[in-house]
């Protein structure tokens, strides 16, 4: 994944932790429970969890994001979701807007299972099947014009509910609920801000001299579908939200 810059992320994507709040109700943490925030970013959701009385530890693969979370008072460390450095330690694991960045989904599930105590819950939300489909289609078209296969550089794993439920069960979880939730999402800094924040892998596949023009072409292709008459952009997010549990 590209190196995350917390200030750029906050400017372009502050809605990510805000729109993750429904997960707190789904998790229903009890006071004193120990919860792992998997992919805590700069700690926005960890702070809300802690405000409800849970003890929270955040992990993130980005040192800059972990530093930003710590600066807000969150207990956080740098770690890889596929190899979490804990054993049977947590009552619950929460993850918002992270799992679509890790193609080795089964490794993550084995790792999450290992850090949970018996009866532990795993609640999360990430990009599901069809997520940002228009954006992916536009990126595919502009890269194809330059002889590049976007599928080969697409970093995102966006499964169907059936696919992910089967993976959860194979990893030893019982699935309590799982569903796709279309969530058109207004973009505070437009499509350019979104592409700059999240779609770096596609543009990195190009020679530097071609990147600006390719971005302009992507935005032009998307304008009719995702930009309204007032110049307001909306991304075609589709979330996969789930709650799963281990046997006690
Ligand atoms: C998402 O949260 O679904 C997402 C964010 C950035 C890129 C792709 C998907």
XYZ file of N, CA, C and O in Angstrom, residues 93-189:
388
model
N -12.479 -8.134 17.950
C -11.677 -7.416 16.954
C -12.659 -6.634 16.089
O -13.665 -7.177 15.623
N -12.340 -5.352 15.899
C -13.150 -4.477 15.050
C -12.279 -4.022 13.888
O -11.096 -3.709 14.080
N -12.842 -3.971 12.677
C -12.043 -3.485 11.549
C -12.913 -2.680 10.596
O -13.926 -3.169 10.105
N -12.514 -1.444 10.344
C -13.269 -0.586 9.436
C -12.403 -0.147 8.256
O -11.331 0.442 8.443
N -12.885 -0.441 7.039
C -12.288 0.107 5.806
C -10.821 -0.252 5.627
O -10.014 0.579 5.191
N -10.492 -1.498 5.965
C -9.093 -1.938 5.881
C -8.956 -3.243 5.084
O -8.026 -3.406 4.289
N -9.899 -4.162 5.294
C -9.685 -5.530 4.801
C -9.641 -5.607 3.279
O -9.054 -6.539 2.731
N -10.211 -4.615 2.577
C -10.122 -4.654 1.105
C -8.689 -4.362 0.620
O -8.390 -4.556 -0.550
N -7.834 -3.899 1.519
C -6.446 -3.615 1.123
C -5.543 -4.839 1.230
O -4.353 -4.761 0.903
N -6.065 -5.957 1.743
C -5.197 -7.124 1.999
C -5.736 -8.307 1.202
O -6.777 -8.882 1.558
N -5.014 -8.654 0.155
C -5.496 -9.731 -0.721
C -5.412 -11.101 -0.047
O -6.144 -12.014 -0.418
N -4.515 -11.245 0.943
C -4.362 -12.541 1.630
C -5.410 -12.631 2.742
O -5.101 -12.694 3.937
N -6.690 -12.657 2.332
C -7.792 -12.581 3.298
C -7.776 -13.766 4.266
O -8.077 -13.609 5.457
N -7.424 -14.938 3.787
C -7.457 -16.117 4.670
C -6.379 -16.020 5.747
O -6.594 -16.434 6.885
N -5.238 -15.466 5.387
C -4.176 -15.279 6.391
C -4.646 -14.323 7.489
O -4.366 -14.522 8.679
N -5.362 -13.272 7.077
C -5.876 -12.312 8.077
C -6.850 -13.023 9.017
O -6.806 -12.846 10.244
N -7.718 -13.864 8.448
C -8.736 -14.515 9.288
C -8.098 -15.485 10.287
O -8.522 -15.546 11.450
N -7.074 -16.207 9.864
C -6.375 -17.108 10.790
C -5.724 -16.282 11.902
O -5.750 -16.641 13.091
N -5.156 -15.145 11.508
C -4.484 -14.270 12.461
C -5.485 -13.679 13.464
O -5.227 -13.640 14.680
N -6.646 -13.245 12.971
C -7.676 -12.688 13.867
C -8.173 -13.766 14.818
O -8.345 -13.544 16.022
N -8.389 -14.945 14.274
C -8.861 -16.043 15.134
C -7.876 -16.283 16.288
O -8.248 -16.484 17.438
N -6.602 -16.245 15.966
C -5.580 -16.529 16.972
C -5.552 -15.489 18.091
O -5.289 -15.819 19.251
N -5.848 -14.219 17.772
C -5.745 -13.182 18.816
C -6.989 -13.117 19.696
O -6.974 -12.456 20.732
N -8.065 -13.801 19.272
C -9.314 -13.745 20.042
C -9.355 -14.836 21.104
O -8.862 -15.943 20.901
N -10.013 -14.492 22.217
C -10.302 -15.509 23.239
C -11.475 -16.372 22.768
O -12.230 -15.945 21.884
N -11.682 -17.546 23.366
C -12.881 -18.329 23.028
C -14.130 -17.456 23.197
O -14.233 -16.680 24.148
N -15.059 -17.547 22.263
C -16.273 -16.732 22.309
C -16.068 -15.327 21.761
O -16.999 -14.513 21.743
N -14.860 -15.025 21.297
C -14.555 -13.673 20.812
C -15.320 -13.326 19.548
O -15.700 -14.199 18.763
N -15.542 -12.003 19.375
C -16.311 -11.531 18.194
C -15.390 -10.828 17.211
O -14.441 -10.142 17.615
N -15.748 -10.978 15.950
C -15.040 -10.249 14.884
C -16.109 -9.510 14.078
O -16.993 -10.130 13.485
N -16.007 -8.175 14.116
C -17.003 -7.320 13.459
C -16.262 -6.381 12.524
O -15.241 -5.798 12.908
N -16.752 -6.263 11.314
C -16.028 -5.385 10.399
C -16.839 -4.936 9.210
O -17.972 -5.381 8.969
N -16.204 -4.041 8.489
C -16.812 -3.506 7.269
C -15.681 -3.123 6.326
O -14.670 -2.566 6.746
N -15.866 -3.471 5.064
C -14.849 -3.121 4.066
C -15.508 -3.139 2.700
O -16.718 -3.335 2.574
N -14.704 -2.914 1.648
C -15.277 -2.862 0.308
C -15.761 -4.227 -0.126
O -15.008 -5.194 -0.127
N -17.059 -4.308 -0.497
C -17.619 -5.576 -0.959
C -17.730 -5.612 -2.474
O -17.369 -4.640 -3.169
N -18.249 -6.725 -2.960
C -18.330 -6.942 -4.407
C -19.060 -5.770 -5.087
O -20.139 -5.366 -4.654
N -18.459 -5.222 -6.124
C -19.057 -4.077 -6.821
C -18.609 -2.738 -6.251
O -19.009 -1.672 -6.738
N -17.744 -2.778 -5.222
C -17.283 -1.530 -4.604
C -16.546 -0.658 -5.630
O -15.745 -1.170 -6.415
N -16.828 0.620 -5.601
C -16.239 1.614 -6.507
C -16.087 1.064 -7.939
O -15.067 1.254 -8.607
N -17.169 0.418 -8.405
C -17.108 -0.265 -9.708
C -16.884 0.722 -10.849
O -16.112 0.442 -11.787
N -17.557 1.871 -10.797
C -17.369 2.838 -11.889
C -15.914 3.325 -11.912
O -15.309 3.472 -12.992
N -15.367 3.540 -10.728
C -13.981 4.043 -10.650
C -13.010 2.993 -11.190
O -12.099 3.307 -11.970
N -13.223 1.748 -10.804
C -12.341 0.675 -11.294
C -12.478 0.542 -12.817
O -11.480 0.353 -13.529
N -13.694 0.676 -13.315
C -13.901 0.556 -14.760
C -13.180 1.682 -15.502
O -12.532 1.461 -16.537
N -13.272 2.891 -14.980
C -12.589 4.023 -15.631
C -11.069 3.835 -15.587
O -10.367 4.067 -16.586
N -10.559 3.401 -14.436
C -9.105 3.161 -14.337
C -8.673 2.059 -15.302
O -7.620 2.158 -15.943
N -9.510 1.033 -15.426
C -9.195 -0.065 -16.345
C -9.111 0.457 -17.778
O -8.196 0.106 -18.541
N -10.049 1.338 -18.137
C -10.079 1.862 -19.510
C -8.861 2.747 -19.801
O -8.210 2.600 -20.846
N -8.527 3.632 -18.870
C -7.414 4.547 -19.172
C -6.065 3.816 -19.168
O -5.180 4.150 -19.962
N -5.941 2.811 -18.300
C -4.679 2.051 -18.320
C -4.594 1.174 -19.573
O -3.514 1.012 -20.154
N -5.737 0.635 -20.018
C -5.725 -0.200 -21.232
C -5.270 0.617 -22.434
O -4.559 0.107 -23.311
N -5.663 1.901 -22.477
C -5.200 2.764 -23.571
C -3.674 2.815 -23.631
O -3.082 3.135 -24.641
N -3.031 2.553 -22.484
C -1.567 2.614 -22.413
C -0.948 1.220 -22.312
O 0.205 1.073 -21.916
N -1.747 0.194 -22.624
C -1.237 -1.172 -22.674
C -1.025 -1.816 -21.314
O -0.286 -2.794 -21.193
N -1.686 -1.273 -20.264
C -1.494 -1.840 -18.916
C -2.791 -2.520 -18.462
O -3.888 -1.961 -18.610
N -2.644 -3.721 -17.897
C -3.788 -4.473 -17.382
C -4.052 -4.028 -15.938
O -3.288 -4.357 -15.030
N -5.147 -3.288 -15.745
C -5.424 -2.751 -14.405
C -5.610 -3.867 -13.383
O -5.259 -3.696 -12.204
N -6.128 -5.013 -13.819
C -6.357 -6.110 -12.858
C -5.045 -6.546 -12.209
O -5.027 -6.996 -11.055
N -3.955 -6.390 -12.946
C -2.657 -6.836 -12.421
C -2.110 -5.878 -11.350
O -1.220 -6.263 -10.579
N -2.627 -4.664 -11.314
C -2.110 -3.705 -10.313
C -3.180 -3.296 -9.286
O -2.887 -2.563 -8.338
N -4.423 -3.775 -9.507
C -5.513 -3.427 -8.586
C -5.225 -4.032 -7.210
O -5.120 -5.238 -7.071
N -5.097 -3.183 -6.164
C -4.727 -3.726 -4.842
C -5.926 -4.244 -4.047
O -5.749 -4.775 -2.952
N -7.169 -4.057 -4.540
C -8.343 -4.234 -3.689
C -8.959 -5.617 -3.789
O -9.103 -6.185 -4.876
N -9.351 -6.131 -2.625
C -10.043 -7.421 -2.482
C -11.461 -7.101 -2.020
O -11.663 -6.626 -0.903
N -12.430 -7.287 -2.900
C -13.815 -6.895 -2.599
C -14.740 -8.094 -2.864
O -15.341 -8.202 -3.928
N -14.868 -8.992 -1.883
C -15.581 -10.251 -2.117
C -17.096 -10.115 -2.009
O -17.617 -9.142 -1.460
N -17.791 -11.140 -2.496
C -19.231 -11.249 -2.261
C -19.447 -11.729 -0.822
O -18.541 -12.319 -0.205
N -20.664 -11.555 -0.298
C -20.957 -12.098 1.044
C -20.762 -13.607 1.101
O -20.221 -14.124 2.089
N -21.152 -14.329 0.054
C -20.983 -15.795 0.074
C -19.510 -16.168 0.184
O -19.128 -17.067 0.937
N -18.696 -15.498 -0.620
C -17.254 -15.780 -0.604
C -16.687 -15.526 0.791
O -16.010 -16.393 1.374
N -16.990 -14.346 1.356
C -16.353 -14.004 2.635
C -16.915 -14.841 3.786
O -16.174 -15.234 4.699
N -18.217 -15.158 3.721
C -18.803 -16.009 4.775
C -18.122 -17.376 4.762
O -17.812 -17.938 5.831
N -17.865 -17.908 3.575
C -17.207 -19.219 3.495
C -15.797 -19.140 4.078
O -15.344 -20.049 4.778
N -15.111 -18.036 3.803
C -13.755 -17.890 4.358
C -13.803 -17.802 5.890
O -12.982 -18.401 6.595
N -14.767 -16.997 6.424
C -14.903 -16.882 7.877
C -15.142 -18.255 8.498
O -14.524 -18.622 9.505
N -16.027 -19.032 7.870
C -16.355 -20.344 8.444
C -15.162 -21.292 8.372
O -14.884 -22.016 9.329
N -14.442 -21.242 7.255
C -13.250 -22.102 7.145
C -12.221 -21.753 8.218
O -11.469 -22.599 8.678
N -12.204 -20.479 8.617
C -11.235 -20.047 9.644
C -11.739 -20.329 11.057
O -11.044 -20.016 12.030
N -12.956 -20.875 11.178
C -13.443 -21.282 12.498
C -14.479 -20.362 13.114
O -14.844 -20.540 14.278
N -14.962 -19.367 12.356
C -15.980 -18.446 12.893
C -17.384 -18.937 12.555
O -17.587 -19.612 11.536
N -18.353 -18.534 13.397
C -19.763 -18.667 13.007
C -20.227 -17.282 12.565
O -19.998 -16.292 13.283
N -20.848 -17.215 11.401
C -21.258 -15.916 10.848
C -22.631 -15.561 11.420
O -23.599 -16.298 11.227
N -22.695 -14.442 12.128
C -23.971 -13.996 12.702
C -24.746 -13.174 11.679
O -25.947 -13.284 11.547
N -24.051 -12.303 10.975
C -24.678 -11.563 9.874
C -23.628 -11.087 8.903
O -22.457 -10.878 9.269
N -24.064 -10.982 7.643
C -23.144 -10.492 6.609
C -24.009 -9.980 5.468
O -24.974 -10.624 5.067
N -23.697 -8.787 4.964
C -24.524 -8.205 3.896
C -23.744 -7.144 3.140
O -22.853 -6.484 3.693
N -24.118 -6.995 1.877
C -23.610 -5.873 1.086
C -24.499 -4.658 1.345
O -25.726 -4.775 1.380
N -23.876 -3.491 1.497
C -24.623 -2.260 1.756
C -24.143 -1.190 0.772
O -23.050 -0.646 0.945
N -24.928 -0.915 -0.290
C -24.537 0.183 -1.186
C -24.504 1.489 -0.390
O -25.419 1.762 0.398
N -23.437 2.259 -0.528
C -23.322 3.498 0.254
C -22.689 4.602 -0.585
O -21.493 4.901 -0.443
N -23.477 5.200 -1.498
C -22.925 6.326 -2.261
C -22.361 7.350 -1.282
O -23.029 7.734 -0.325
N -21.136 7.777 -1.506
C -20.435 8.581 -0.500
C -19.933 9.894 -1.096
O -19.079 9.892 -2.001
N -20.457 11.030 -0.617
C -19.972 12.330 -1.104
C -18.477 12.482 -0.813
O -18.008 12.102 0.263
N -17.761 13.020 -1.788
C -16.311 13.172 -1.653
C -15.964 14.634 -1.379
O -16.156 15.485 -2.256
N -15.448 14.936 -0.185
C -15.222 16.338 0.184
C -14.237 17.055 -0.728
O -14.339 18.260 -0.914
N -13.278 16.331 -1.303
C -12.299 16.989 -2.179
C -12.374 16.423 -3.607
O -11.397 16.472 -4.358
